[in-house]
Coordinates of C-alpha atoms and ligand atoms in Angstrom, one line a residue:
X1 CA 87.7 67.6 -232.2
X2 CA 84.7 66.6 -230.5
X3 CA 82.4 70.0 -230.2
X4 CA 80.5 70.8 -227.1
X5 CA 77.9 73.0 -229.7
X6 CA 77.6 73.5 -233.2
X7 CA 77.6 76.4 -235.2
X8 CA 74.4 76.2 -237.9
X9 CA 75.6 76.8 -241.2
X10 CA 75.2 80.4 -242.4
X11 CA 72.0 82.4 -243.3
X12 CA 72.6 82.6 -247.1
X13 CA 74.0 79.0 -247.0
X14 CA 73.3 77.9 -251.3
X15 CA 71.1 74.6 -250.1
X16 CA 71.8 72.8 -253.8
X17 CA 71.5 69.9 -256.4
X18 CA 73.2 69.3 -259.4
X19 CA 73.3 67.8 -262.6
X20 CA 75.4 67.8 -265.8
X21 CA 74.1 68.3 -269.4
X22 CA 74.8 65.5 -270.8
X23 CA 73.2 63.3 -268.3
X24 CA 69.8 65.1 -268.2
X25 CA 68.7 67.0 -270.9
X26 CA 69.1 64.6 -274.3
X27 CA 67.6 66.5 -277.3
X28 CA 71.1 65.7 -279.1
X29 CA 70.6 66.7 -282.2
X30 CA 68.5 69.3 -281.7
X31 CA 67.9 73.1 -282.3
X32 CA 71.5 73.3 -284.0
X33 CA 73.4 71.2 -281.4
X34 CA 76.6 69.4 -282.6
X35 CA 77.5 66.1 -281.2
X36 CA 79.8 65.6 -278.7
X37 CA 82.6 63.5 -277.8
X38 CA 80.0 62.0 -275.9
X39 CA 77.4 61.5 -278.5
X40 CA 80.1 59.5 -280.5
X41 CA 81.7 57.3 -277.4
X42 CA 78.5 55.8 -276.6
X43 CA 77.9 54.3 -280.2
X44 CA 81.2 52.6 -279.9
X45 CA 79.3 49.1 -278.6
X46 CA 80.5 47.8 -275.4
X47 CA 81.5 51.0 -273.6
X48 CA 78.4 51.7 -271.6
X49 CA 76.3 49.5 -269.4
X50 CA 73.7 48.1 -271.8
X51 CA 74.5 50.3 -274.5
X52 CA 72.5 53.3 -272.5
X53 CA 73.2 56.7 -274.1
X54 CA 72.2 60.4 -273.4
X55 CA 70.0 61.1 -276.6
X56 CA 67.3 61.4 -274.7
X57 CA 68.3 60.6 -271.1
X58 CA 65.7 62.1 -268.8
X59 CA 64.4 64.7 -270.9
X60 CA 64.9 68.0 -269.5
X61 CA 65.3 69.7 -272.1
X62 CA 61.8 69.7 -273.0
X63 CA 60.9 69.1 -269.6
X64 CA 62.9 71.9 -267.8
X65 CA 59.4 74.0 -266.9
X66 CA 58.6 70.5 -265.0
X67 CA 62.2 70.4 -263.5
X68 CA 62.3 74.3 -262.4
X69 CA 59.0 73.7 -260.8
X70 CA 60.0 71.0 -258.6
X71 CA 62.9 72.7 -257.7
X72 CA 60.8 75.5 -256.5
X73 CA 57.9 73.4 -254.4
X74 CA 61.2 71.9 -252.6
X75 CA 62.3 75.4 -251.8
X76 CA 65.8 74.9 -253.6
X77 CA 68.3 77.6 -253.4
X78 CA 70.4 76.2 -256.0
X79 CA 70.6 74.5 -258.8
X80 CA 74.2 73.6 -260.2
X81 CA 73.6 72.7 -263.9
X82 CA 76.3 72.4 -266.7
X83 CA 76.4 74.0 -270.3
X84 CA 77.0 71.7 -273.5
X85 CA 79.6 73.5 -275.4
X86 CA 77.9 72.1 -278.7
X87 CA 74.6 73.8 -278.5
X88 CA 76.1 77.5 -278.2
X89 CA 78.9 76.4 -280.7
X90 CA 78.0 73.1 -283.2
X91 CA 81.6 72.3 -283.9
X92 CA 83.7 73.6 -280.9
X93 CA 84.1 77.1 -282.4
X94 CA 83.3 79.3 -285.3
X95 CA 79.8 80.6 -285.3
X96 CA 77.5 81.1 -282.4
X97 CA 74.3 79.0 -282.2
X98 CA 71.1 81.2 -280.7
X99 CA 68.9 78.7 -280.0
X100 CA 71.9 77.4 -278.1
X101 CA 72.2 80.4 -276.2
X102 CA 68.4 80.8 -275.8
X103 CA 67.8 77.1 -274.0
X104 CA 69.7 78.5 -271.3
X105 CA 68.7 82.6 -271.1
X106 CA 65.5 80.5 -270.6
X107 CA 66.3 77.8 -268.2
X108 CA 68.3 80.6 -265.9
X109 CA 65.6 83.2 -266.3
X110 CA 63.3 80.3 -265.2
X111 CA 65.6 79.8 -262.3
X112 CA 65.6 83.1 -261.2
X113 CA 62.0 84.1 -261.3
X114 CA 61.7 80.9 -259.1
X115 CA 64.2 82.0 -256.2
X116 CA 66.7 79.7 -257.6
X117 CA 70.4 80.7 -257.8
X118 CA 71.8 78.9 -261.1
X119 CA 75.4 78.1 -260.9
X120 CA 76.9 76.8 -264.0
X121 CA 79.3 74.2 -265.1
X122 CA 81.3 75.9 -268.2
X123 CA 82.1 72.1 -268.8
X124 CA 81.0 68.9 -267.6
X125 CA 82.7 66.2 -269.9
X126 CA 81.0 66.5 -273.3
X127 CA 83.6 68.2 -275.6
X128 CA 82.9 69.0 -279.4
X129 CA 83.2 66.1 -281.4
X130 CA 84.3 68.4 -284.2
X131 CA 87.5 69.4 -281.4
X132 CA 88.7 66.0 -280.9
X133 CA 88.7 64.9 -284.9
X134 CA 90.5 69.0 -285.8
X135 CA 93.1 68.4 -283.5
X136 CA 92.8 65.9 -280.3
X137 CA 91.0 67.6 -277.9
X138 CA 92.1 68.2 -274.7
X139 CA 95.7 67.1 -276.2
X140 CA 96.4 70.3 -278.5
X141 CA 97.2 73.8 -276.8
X142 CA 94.7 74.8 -279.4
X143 CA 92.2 73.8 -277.0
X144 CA 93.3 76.8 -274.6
X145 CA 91.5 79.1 -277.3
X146 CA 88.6 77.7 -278.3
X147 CA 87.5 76.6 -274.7
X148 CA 88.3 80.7 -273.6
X149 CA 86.2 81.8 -276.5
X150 CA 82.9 79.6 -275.4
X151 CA 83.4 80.5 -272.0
X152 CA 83.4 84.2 -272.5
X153 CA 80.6 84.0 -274.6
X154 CA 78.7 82.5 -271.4
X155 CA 80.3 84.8 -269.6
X156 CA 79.2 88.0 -271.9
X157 CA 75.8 86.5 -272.3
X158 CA 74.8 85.3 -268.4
X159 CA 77.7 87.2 -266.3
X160 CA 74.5 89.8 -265.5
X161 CA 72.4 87.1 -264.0
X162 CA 74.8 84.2 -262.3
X163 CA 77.1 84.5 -259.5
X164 CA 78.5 81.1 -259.4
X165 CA 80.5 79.4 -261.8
X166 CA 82.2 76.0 -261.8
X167 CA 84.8 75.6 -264.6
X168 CA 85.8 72.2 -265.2
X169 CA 84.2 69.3 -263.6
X170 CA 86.4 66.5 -262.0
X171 CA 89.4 67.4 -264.3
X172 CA 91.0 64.5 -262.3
X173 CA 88.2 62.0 -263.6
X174 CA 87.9 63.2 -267.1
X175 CA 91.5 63.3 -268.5
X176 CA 92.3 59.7 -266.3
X177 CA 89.2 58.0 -267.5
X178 CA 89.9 59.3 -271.0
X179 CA 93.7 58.9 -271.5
X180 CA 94.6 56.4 -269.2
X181 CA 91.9 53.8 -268.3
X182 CA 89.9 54.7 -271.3
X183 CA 87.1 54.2 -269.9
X184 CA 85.8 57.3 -271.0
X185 CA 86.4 59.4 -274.5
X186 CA 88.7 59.5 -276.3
X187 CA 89.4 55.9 -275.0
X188 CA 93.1 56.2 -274.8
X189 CA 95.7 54.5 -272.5
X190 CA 98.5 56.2 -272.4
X191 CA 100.0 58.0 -269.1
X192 CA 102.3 60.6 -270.8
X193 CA 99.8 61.5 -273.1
X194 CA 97.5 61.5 -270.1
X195 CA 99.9 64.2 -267.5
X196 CA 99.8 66.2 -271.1
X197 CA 96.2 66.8 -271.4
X198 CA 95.9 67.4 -268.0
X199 CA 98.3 70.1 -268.2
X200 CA 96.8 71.8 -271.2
X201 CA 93.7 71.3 -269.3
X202 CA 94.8 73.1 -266.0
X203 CA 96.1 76.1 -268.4
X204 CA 92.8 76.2 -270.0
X205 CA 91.5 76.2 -266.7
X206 CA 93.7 78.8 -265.7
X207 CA 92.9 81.2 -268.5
X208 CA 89.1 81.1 -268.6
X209 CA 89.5 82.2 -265.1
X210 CA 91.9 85.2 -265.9
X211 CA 88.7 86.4 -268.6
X212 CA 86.2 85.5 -266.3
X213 CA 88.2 88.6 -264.0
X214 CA 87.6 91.0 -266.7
X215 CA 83.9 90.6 -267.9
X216 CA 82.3 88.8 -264.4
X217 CA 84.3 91.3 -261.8
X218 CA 81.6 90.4 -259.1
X219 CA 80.7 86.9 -259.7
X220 CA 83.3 83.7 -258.2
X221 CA 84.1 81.0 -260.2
X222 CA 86.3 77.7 -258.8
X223 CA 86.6 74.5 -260.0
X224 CA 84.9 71.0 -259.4
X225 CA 87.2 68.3 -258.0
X226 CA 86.7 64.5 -257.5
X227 CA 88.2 64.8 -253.8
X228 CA 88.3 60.9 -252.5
X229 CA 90.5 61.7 -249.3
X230 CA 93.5 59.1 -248.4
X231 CA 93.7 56.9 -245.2
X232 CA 96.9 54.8 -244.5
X233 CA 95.8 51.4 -244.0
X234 CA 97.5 51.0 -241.3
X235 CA 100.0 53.2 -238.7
X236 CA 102.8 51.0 -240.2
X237 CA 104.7 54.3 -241.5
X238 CA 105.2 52.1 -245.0
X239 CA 101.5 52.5 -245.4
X240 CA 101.1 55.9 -244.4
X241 CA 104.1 56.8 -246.8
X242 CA 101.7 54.8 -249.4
X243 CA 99.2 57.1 -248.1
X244 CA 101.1 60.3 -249.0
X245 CA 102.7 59.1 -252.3
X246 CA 98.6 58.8 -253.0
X247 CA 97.1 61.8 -251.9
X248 CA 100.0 63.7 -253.4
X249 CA 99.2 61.8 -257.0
X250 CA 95.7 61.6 -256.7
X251 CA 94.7 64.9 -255.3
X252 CA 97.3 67.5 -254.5
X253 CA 98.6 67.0 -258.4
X254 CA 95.4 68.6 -259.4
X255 CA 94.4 71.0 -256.2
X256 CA 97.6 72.4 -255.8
X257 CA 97.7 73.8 -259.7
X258 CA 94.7 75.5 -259.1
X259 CA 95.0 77.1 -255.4
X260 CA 99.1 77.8 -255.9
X261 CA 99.4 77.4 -259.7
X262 CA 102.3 74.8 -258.7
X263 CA 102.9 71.0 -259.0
X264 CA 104.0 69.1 -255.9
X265 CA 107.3 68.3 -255.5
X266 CA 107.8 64.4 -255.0
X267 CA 105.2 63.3 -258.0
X268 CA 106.9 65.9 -260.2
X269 CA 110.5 64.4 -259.2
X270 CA 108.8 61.2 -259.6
X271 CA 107.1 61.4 -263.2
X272 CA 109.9 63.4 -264.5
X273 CA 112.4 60.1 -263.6
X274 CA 109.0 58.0 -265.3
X275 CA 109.5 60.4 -267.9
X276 CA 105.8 60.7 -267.8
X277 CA 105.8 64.7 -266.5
X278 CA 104.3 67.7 -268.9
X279 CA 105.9 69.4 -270.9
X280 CA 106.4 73.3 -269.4
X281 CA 106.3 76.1 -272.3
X282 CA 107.6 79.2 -271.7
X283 CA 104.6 81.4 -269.9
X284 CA 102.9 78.5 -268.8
X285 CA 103.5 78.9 -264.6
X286 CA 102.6 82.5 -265.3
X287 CA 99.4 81.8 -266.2
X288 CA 98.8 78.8 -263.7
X289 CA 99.7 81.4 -261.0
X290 CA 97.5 83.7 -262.9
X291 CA 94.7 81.8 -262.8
X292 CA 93.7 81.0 -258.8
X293 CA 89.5 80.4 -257.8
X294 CA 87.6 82.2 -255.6
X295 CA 86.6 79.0 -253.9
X296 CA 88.1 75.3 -254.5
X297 CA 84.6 73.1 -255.9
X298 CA 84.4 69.4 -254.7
X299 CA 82.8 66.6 -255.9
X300 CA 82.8 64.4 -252.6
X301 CA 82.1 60.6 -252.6
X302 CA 83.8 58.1 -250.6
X303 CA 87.7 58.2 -248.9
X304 CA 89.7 55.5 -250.4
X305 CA 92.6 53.5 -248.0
X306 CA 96.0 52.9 -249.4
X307 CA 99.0 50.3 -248.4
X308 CA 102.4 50.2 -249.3
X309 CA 102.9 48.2 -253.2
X310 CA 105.9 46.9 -254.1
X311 CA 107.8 47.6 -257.3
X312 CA 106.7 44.1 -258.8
X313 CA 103.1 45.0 -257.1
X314 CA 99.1 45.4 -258.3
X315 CA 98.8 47.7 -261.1
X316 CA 95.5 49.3 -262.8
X317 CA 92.2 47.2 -262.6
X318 CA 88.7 47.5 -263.8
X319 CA 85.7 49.8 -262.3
X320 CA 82.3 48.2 -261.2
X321 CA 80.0 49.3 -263.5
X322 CA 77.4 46.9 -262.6
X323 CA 76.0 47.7 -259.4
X324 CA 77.8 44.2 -258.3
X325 CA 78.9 44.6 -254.7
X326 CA 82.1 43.3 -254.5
X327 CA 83.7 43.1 -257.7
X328 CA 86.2 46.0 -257.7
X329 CA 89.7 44.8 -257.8
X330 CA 92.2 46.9 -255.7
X331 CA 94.4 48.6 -258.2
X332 CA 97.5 50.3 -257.1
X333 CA 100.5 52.0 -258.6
X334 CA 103.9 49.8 -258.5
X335 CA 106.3 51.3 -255.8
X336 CA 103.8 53.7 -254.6
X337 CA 100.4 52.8 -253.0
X338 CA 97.7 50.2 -253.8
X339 CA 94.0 50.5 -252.7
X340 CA 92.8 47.9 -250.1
X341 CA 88.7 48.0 -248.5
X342 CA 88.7 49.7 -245.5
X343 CA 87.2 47.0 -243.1
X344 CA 85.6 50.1 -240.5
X345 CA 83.0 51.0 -243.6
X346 CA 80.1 50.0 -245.5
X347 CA 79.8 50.6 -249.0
X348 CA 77.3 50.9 -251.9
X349 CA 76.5 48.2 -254.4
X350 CA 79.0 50.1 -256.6
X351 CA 81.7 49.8 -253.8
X352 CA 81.9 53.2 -252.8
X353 CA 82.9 53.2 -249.4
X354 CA 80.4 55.5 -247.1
X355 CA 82.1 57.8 -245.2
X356 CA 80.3 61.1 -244.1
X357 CA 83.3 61.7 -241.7
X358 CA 85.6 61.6 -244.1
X359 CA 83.6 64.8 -245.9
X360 CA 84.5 66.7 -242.6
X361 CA 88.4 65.7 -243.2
X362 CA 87.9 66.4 -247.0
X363 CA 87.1 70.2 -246.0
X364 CA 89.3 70.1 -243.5
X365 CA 92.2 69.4 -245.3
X366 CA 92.0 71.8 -248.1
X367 CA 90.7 74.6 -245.6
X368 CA 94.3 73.9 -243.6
X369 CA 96.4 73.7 -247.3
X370 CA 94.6 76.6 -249.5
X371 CA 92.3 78.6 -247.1
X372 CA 90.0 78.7 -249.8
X373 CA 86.2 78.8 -249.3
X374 CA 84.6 75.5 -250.5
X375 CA 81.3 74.3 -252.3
X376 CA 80.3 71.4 -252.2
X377 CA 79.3 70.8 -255.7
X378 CA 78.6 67.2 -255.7
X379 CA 77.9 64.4 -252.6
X380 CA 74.5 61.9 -252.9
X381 CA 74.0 58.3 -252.7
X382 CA 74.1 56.0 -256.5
X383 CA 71.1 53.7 -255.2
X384 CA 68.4 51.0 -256.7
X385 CA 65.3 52.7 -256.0
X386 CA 62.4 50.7 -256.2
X387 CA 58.9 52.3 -257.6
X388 CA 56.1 51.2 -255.3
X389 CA 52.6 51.1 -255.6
X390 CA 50.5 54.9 -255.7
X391 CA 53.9 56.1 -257.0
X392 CA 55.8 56.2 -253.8
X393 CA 59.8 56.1 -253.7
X394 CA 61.1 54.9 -250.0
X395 CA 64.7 56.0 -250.0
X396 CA 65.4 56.3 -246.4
X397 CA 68.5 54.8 -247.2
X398 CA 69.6 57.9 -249.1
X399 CA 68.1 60.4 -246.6
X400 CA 70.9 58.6 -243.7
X401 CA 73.3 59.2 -246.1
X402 CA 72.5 63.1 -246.6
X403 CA 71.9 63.5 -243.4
X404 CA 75.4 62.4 -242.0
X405 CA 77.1 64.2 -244.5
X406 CA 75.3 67.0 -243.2
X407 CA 76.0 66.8 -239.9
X408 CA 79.6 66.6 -240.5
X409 CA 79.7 69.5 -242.6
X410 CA 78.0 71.3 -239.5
X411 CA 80.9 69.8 -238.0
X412 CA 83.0 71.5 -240.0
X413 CA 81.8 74.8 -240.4
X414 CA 82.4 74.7 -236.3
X415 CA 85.8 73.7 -237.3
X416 CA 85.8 77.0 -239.1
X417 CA 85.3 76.1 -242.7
X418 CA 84.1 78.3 -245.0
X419 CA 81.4 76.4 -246.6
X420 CA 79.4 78.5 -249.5
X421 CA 76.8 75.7 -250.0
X422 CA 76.2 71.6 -250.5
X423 CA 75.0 70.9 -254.2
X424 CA 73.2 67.3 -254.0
X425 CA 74.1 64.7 -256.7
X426 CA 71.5 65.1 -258.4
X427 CA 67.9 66.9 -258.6
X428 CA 66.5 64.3 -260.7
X429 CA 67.1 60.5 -261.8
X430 CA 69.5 60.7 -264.8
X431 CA 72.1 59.2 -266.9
X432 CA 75.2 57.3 -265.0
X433 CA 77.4 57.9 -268.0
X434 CA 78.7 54.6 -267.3
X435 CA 76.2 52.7 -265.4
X436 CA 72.6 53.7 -267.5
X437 CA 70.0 54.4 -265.3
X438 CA 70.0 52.0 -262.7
X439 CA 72.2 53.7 -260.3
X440 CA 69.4 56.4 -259.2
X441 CA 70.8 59.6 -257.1
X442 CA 68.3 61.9 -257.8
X443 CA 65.5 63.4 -255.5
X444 CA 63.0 62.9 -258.0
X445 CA 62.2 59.3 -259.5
X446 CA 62.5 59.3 -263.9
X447 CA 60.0 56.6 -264.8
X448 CA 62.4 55.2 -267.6
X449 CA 65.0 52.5 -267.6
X450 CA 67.8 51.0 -269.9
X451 CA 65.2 48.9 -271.7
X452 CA 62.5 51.4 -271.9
X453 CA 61.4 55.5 -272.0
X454 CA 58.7 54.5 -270.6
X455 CA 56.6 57.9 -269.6
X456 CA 59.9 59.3 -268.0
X457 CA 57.0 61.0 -265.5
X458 CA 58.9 62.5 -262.1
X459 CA 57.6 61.2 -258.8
X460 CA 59.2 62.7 -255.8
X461 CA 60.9 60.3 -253.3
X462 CA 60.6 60.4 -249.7
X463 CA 64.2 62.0 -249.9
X464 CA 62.7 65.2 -251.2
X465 CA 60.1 66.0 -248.7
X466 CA 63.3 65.7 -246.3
X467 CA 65.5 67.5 -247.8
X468 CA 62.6 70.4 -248.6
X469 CA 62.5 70.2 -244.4
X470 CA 66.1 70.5 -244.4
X471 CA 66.5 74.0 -246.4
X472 CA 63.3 75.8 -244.5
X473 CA 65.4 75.0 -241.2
X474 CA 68.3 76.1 -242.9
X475 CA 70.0 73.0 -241.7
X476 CA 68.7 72.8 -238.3
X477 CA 66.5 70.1 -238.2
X478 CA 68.9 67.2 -240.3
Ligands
NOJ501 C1 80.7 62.9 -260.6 C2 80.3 63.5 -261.9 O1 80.6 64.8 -261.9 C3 78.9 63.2 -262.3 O2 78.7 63.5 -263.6 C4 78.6 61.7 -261.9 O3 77.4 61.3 -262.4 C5 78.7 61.6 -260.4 N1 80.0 61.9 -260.0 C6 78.3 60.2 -259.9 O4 79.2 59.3 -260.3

């Protein structure tokens, strides 16, 4: 649809940036906090770039004063932020931690007496240590418990100040990086172990929802997804057929749990065959269908183009970690779809393909599936940003890439989305789990690297005066 005139996006639109607990605020041990699954991962050498770790990573929580107050000169009017389970409970469950507790009363009251809206992440990757040695993590239905009894702690303790809640970021990246490329904790590769977790994940999911009913009545809480729309490579109808068996796997597995509380069909049919599907317990579509959001939360980065694979075809390859343009393999799935680089877009030096228009199809095709309102919790640019002289940070590179998005999120809304906000990935500079701290997203420069702490001062990049522009035209002037 090409629109004649665009409808501005809404007067209480949440103009956001993001970040995730592990990534900015270090302080690991401190105050009471337990380590996380995190804390231990990254002393396995060889599993991050350079050995980079989150014990101190940019600082925030010593710095958050510093952080708030930028936020507030920008004019932000929301900051999406996640919670680390082991600060309000040291070893997953048991006794409450206050100064836990406190870090946050404080960073939120901060927040608010700055005109701020916090939305929080009940869980952004870093699970109690403690969890995964008692009983497996995410693996054990004994998960479903502990996870509830965190959350409605938040709940009981913030549900008075904060609206917003996300529940659990990228469920789609987590449990794959961590059960079947390993990548990430608990470093296994196992597919049925892998479509387990996930669904003891989507009931835990499902449940902290059902609390969140009871003791938040007025507040909305969705979850985060990793949405990377599908694009046949071709109109050969093999290749779109690659392109549905992938968007079915890859997205709908996960989206239609939480908007319908049901698996689709074909990748059921087909991992049951694999013998790779869950296992169902008694009660368990109940509470799935119990358990729907108020909105559907997406993490939106690239679109990713699929061809037909043959039964003897590629199979799982390696991510670029390295900031290497050019070195991702295309991975695929025997018999169902393997990637391929869409020759009609650029991509970053981490071979994310750019694609603001496929942002617009994003919304657009989960508005047509769920009719759910959407946030968009995550979208930004992983960039080298180079520090020039009198502390000035020229990343007009990142400011075209906002800006499209934008626009086709306008787009969008004219479509007749229901868009709540557009959180930006991320405030600051911070740690690329992964990657250290070379590949910068943030609108505020950290003056620290892999090799050094340096004086970790914040320098605002061009990016921020733009986007401050942005939010006091409510979108307007892009
Ligand atoms: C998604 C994750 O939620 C976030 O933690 C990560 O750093 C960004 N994507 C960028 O990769």
């Amino acid at each position: 649809m090409i629109h004649k005139k665009l409808v501005n996006f809404p007067e209480n639109f949440l103009w956001g940036a993001a970040s995730a607990a592990y990534q900015v605020e270090g302080a690991w041990d401190e105050d009471g906090k337990g380590p996380s699954n995190w804390d231990a991962y990254v002393r396995i050498p060889g599993t991050t770039f350079k050995g980079t770790n989150g014990d101190v990573a940019v600082d925030h929580y010593h710095r958050y004063k510093e952080d708030v107050a930028l936020m507030a000169q920008m004019g932000l009017k929301a900051y999406r932020f996640s919670i680390a389970w082991t600060r309000i409970y040291p070893e997953g469950s048991g006794e409450v931690n206050e100064a836990g507790l406190k870090f946050y009363d404080d960073l939120i009251n901060e927040l608010i007496k700055n005109n701020v809206e916090p939305i929080i992440t009940l869980y952004h990757w870093d699970l109690p240590q403690a969890l995964q040695e008692a009983y497996g993590g995410w693996e054990s239905r004994k998960i479903i418990e502990d996870f509830s009894n965190y959350c409605v702690t938040l709940f009981k303790r913030f549900g008075d100040r904060v609206k917003y809640w996300v529940s659990l970021n990228e469920q789609n990246i987590f449990i794959m990086h961590g059960y079947l490329s390993g990548a990430h904790p608990p470093k296994v590769m196992d597919c049925k172990r892998m479509y387990q977790a996930n669904h003891i994940a989507s009931l835990a999911n499902a449940k902290v929802i059902q609390y969140f009913r009871k003791v938040v009545p007025n507040g909305k809480i969705g979850p985060s997804f990793a949405y990377s729309p599908a694009y046949a490579s071709s109109s050969k109808p093999e290749d779109v057929l690659a392109y549905e068996n992938a968007e079915e796997l890859n997205s709908f597995w996960w989206m239609d749990v939480y908007a319908w509380g049901e698996y689709p069909k074909a990748v059921w049919n087909y991992l049951e065959r694999e013998g790779l599907a869950p296992t169902i317990e008694d009660g368990d579509r109940e509470l799935l269908k119990a358990g729907i959001p108020d909105f559907m939360g997406v993490n939106y980065y690239r679109t990713t183009t699929y061809e037909i694979n043959s039964l003897a075809g590629v199979g799982a390859g390696q991510m670029n970690t390295t900031g290497k343009k050019g070195s991702t393999p295309d991975t695929g799935i025997p018999g169902l779809f393997k990637t391929i680089r869409n020759p009609n877009l650029e991509a970053t030096d981490w071979d994310w393909e750019i694609d603001p228009i496929g942002l617009r199809i994003a919304l657009r095709r989960i508005t047509c599936r769920y009719r759910l309102p959407i946030l968009i919790s995550e979208n930004g640019l992983g960039a080298f940003d180079t520090l020039e002289e009198g502390d000035v940070v020229n990343d007009d590179y990142r400011i075209e890439f906002i800006r499209r998005h934008l626009e086709e999120c306008k787009k969008a809304i004219t479509d007749g989305v229901d868009l709540l906000g557009y959180c930006v990935w991320s405030f600051t500079d911070l740690l690329s789990w992964l990657n250290g701290y070379q590949k910068r997203y943030g609108f505020v420069y950290v003056n620290r690297d892999e090799e050094s702490e340096k004086d970790m001062r914040r320098i605002k990049k061009q990016s921020y005066y733009w986007y401050k522009k942005v939010i006091e035209t409510n979108g307007k002037e892009l």
